[in-house]
Short mmCIF file of C-alpha atoms in Angstrom, two decimals:
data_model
loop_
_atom_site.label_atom_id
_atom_site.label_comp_id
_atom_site.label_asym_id
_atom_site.label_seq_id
_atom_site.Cartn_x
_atom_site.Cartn_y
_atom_site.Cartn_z
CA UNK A 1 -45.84 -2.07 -25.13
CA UNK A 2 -43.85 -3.44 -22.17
CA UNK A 3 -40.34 -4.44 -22.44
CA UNK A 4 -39.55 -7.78 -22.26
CA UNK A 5 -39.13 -10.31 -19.03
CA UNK A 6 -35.15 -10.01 -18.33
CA UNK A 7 -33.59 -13.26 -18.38
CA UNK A 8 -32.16 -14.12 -15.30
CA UNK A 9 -28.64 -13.69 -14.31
CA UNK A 10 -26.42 -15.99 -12.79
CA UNK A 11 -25.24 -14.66 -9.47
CA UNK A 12 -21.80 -15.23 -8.70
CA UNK A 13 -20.82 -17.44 -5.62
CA UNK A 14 -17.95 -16.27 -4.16
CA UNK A 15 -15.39 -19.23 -3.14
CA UNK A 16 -16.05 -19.48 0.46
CA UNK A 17 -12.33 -19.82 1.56
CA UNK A 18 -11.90 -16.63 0.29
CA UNK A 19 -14.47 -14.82 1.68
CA UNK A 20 -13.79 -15.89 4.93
CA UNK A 21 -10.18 -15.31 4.46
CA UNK A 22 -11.16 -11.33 3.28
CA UNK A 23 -13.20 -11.48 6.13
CA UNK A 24 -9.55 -12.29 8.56
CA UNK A 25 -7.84 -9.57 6.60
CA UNK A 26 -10.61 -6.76 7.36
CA UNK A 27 -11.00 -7.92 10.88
CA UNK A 28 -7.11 -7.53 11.48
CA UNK A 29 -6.74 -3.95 9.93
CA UNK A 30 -5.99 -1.82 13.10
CA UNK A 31 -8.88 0.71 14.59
CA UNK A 32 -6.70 3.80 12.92
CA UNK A 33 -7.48 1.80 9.62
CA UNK A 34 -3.85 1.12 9.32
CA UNK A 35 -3.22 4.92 8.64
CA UNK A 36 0.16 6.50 8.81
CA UNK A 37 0.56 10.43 9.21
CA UNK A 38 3.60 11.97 7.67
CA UNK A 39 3.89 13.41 11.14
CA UNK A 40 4.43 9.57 13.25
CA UNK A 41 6.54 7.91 9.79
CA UNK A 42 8.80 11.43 9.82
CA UNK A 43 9.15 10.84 13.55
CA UNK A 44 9.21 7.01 13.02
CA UNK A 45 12.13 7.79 10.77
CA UNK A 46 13.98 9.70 12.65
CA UNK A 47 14.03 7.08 15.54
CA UNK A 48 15.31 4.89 13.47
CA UNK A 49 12.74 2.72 12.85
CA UNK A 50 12.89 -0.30 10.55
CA UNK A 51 10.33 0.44 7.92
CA UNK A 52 10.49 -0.48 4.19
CA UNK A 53 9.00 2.20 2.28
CA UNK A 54 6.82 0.58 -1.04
CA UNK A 55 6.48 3.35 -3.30
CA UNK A 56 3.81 2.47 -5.52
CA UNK A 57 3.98 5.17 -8.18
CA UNK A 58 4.81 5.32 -11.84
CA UNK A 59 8.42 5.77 -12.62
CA UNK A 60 7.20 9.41 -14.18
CA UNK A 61 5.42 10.75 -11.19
CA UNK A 62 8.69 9.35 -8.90
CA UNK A 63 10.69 11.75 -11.95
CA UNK A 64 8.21 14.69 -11.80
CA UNK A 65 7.20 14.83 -8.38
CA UNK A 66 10.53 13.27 -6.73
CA UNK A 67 10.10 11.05 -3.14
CA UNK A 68 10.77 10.09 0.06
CA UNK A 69 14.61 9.56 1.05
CA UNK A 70 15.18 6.55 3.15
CA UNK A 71 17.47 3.91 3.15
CA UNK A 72 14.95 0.87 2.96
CA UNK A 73 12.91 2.09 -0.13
CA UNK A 74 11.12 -0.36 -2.95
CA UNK A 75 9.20 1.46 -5.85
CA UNK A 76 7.04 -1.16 -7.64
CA UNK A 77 3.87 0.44 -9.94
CA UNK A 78 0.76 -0.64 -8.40
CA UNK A 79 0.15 -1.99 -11.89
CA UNK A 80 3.55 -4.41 -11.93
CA UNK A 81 3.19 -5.44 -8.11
CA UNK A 82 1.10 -8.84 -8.70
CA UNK A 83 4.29 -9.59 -11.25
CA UNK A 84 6.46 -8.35 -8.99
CA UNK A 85 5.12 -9.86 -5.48
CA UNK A 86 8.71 -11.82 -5.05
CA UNK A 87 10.47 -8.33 -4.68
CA UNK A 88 8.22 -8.02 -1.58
CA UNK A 89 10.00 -8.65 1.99
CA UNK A 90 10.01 -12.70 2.77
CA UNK A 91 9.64 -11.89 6.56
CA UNK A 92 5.15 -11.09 6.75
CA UNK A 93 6.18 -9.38 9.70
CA UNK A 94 7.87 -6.55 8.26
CA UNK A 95 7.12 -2.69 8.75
CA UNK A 96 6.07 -1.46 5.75
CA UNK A 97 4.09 1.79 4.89
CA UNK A 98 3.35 2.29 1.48
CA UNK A 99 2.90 6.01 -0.37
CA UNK A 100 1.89 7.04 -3.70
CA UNK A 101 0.58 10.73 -4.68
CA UNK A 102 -2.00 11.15 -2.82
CA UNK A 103 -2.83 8.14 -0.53
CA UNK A 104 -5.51 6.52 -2.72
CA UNK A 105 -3.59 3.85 -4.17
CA UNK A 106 -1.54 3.16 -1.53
CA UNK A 107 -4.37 2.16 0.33
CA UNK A 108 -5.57 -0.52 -2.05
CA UNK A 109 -2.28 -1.57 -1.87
CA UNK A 110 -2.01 -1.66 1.88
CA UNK A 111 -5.15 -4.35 1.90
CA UNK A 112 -3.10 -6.76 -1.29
CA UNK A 113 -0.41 -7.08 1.29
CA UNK A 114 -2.54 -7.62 3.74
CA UNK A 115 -4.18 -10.46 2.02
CA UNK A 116 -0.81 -11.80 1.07
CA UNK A 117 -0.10 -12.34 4.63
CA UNK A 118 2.32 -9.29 5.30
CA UNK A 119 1.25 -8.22 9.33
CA UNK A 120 2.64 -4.88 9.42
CA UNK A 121 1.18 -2.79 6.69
CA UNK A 122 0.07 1.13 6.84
CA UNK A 123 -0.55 3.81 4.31
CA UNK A 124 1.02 6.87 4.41
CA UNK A 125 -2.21 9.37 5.11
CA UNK A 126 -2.27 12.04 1.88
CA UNK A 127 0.60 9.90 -0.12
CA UNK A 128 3.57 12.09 -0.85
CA UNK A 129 1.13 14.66 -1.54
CA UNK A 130 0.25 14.91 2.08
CA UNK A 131 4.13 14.64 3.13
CA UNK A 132 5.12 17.26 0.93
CA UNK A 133 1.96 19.45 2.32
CA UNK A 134 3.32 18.89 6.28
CA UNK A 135 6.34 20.51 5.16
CA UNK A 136 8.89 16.92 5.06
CA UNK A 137 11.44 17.15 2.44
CA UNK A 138 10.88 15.76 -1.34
CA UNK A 139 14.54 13.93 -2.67
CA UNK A 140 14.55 14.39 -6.23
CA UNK A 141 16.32 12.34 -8.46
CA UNK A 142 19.77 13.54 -10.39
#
């Protein structure tokens, strides 16, 4: 025989303030998606500019696959950086461009700040992955 009627689900209703306020944060991403080549943050870097670096990967990948040298550097685990959100610059206007291994995560990542007010967010196109690829050196730890 036929299956029986499905009982009917209870859609969700999204809280309108934030919809509309994940509405503000997609309409402010920039129209290069807020996408960083290793190419403009190595150049960016070497003009001196005043980026914070968020590296968002494990403390073994940072040991196995080593990172990016700069002075202003935070690693926080994707996983730890709701706990860790006061670590975070207090200034929303701060450069930052976050990396992981292969520019997935970091672009999740890029959109949480984004939401938590932070202006100046990008993701480094291809994570370290990508900056190891364009031929940028790799610091590994002693």
């Amino acid at each position: 025989g036929a299956p029986p009627e499905p009982a009917a689900l209870n859609a969700a209703q999204p809280d309108p303030r934030l919809r509309a306020h994940l509405q503000q944060v997609l309409a402010s991403l920039p129209e290069d998606d807020g996408a960083t080549t290793p190419a403009q943050l190595s150049q960016a870097m070497a003009n001196g500019a005043d980026i914070l670096l968020l590296d968002i990967r494990s403390p073994g990948e940072v040991q196995a696959k080593g990172f990016i040298a700069w002075d202003r550097q935070l690693r926080i685990p994707i996983e730890e950086l709701v706990a860790r959100r006061a670590e975070l610059p207090e200034d929303k206007a701060t450069p930052i461009v976050t990396y992981c291994g292969s520019g997935y995560r970091c672009l999740l990542v890029m959109m949480m700040l984004r939401s938590y007010g932070y202006l100046d967010v990008n993701n480094l196109v291809g994570g370290l992955t990508g900056w190891d690829a364009a031929g940028y050196p790799i610091a590994i730890e002693p």
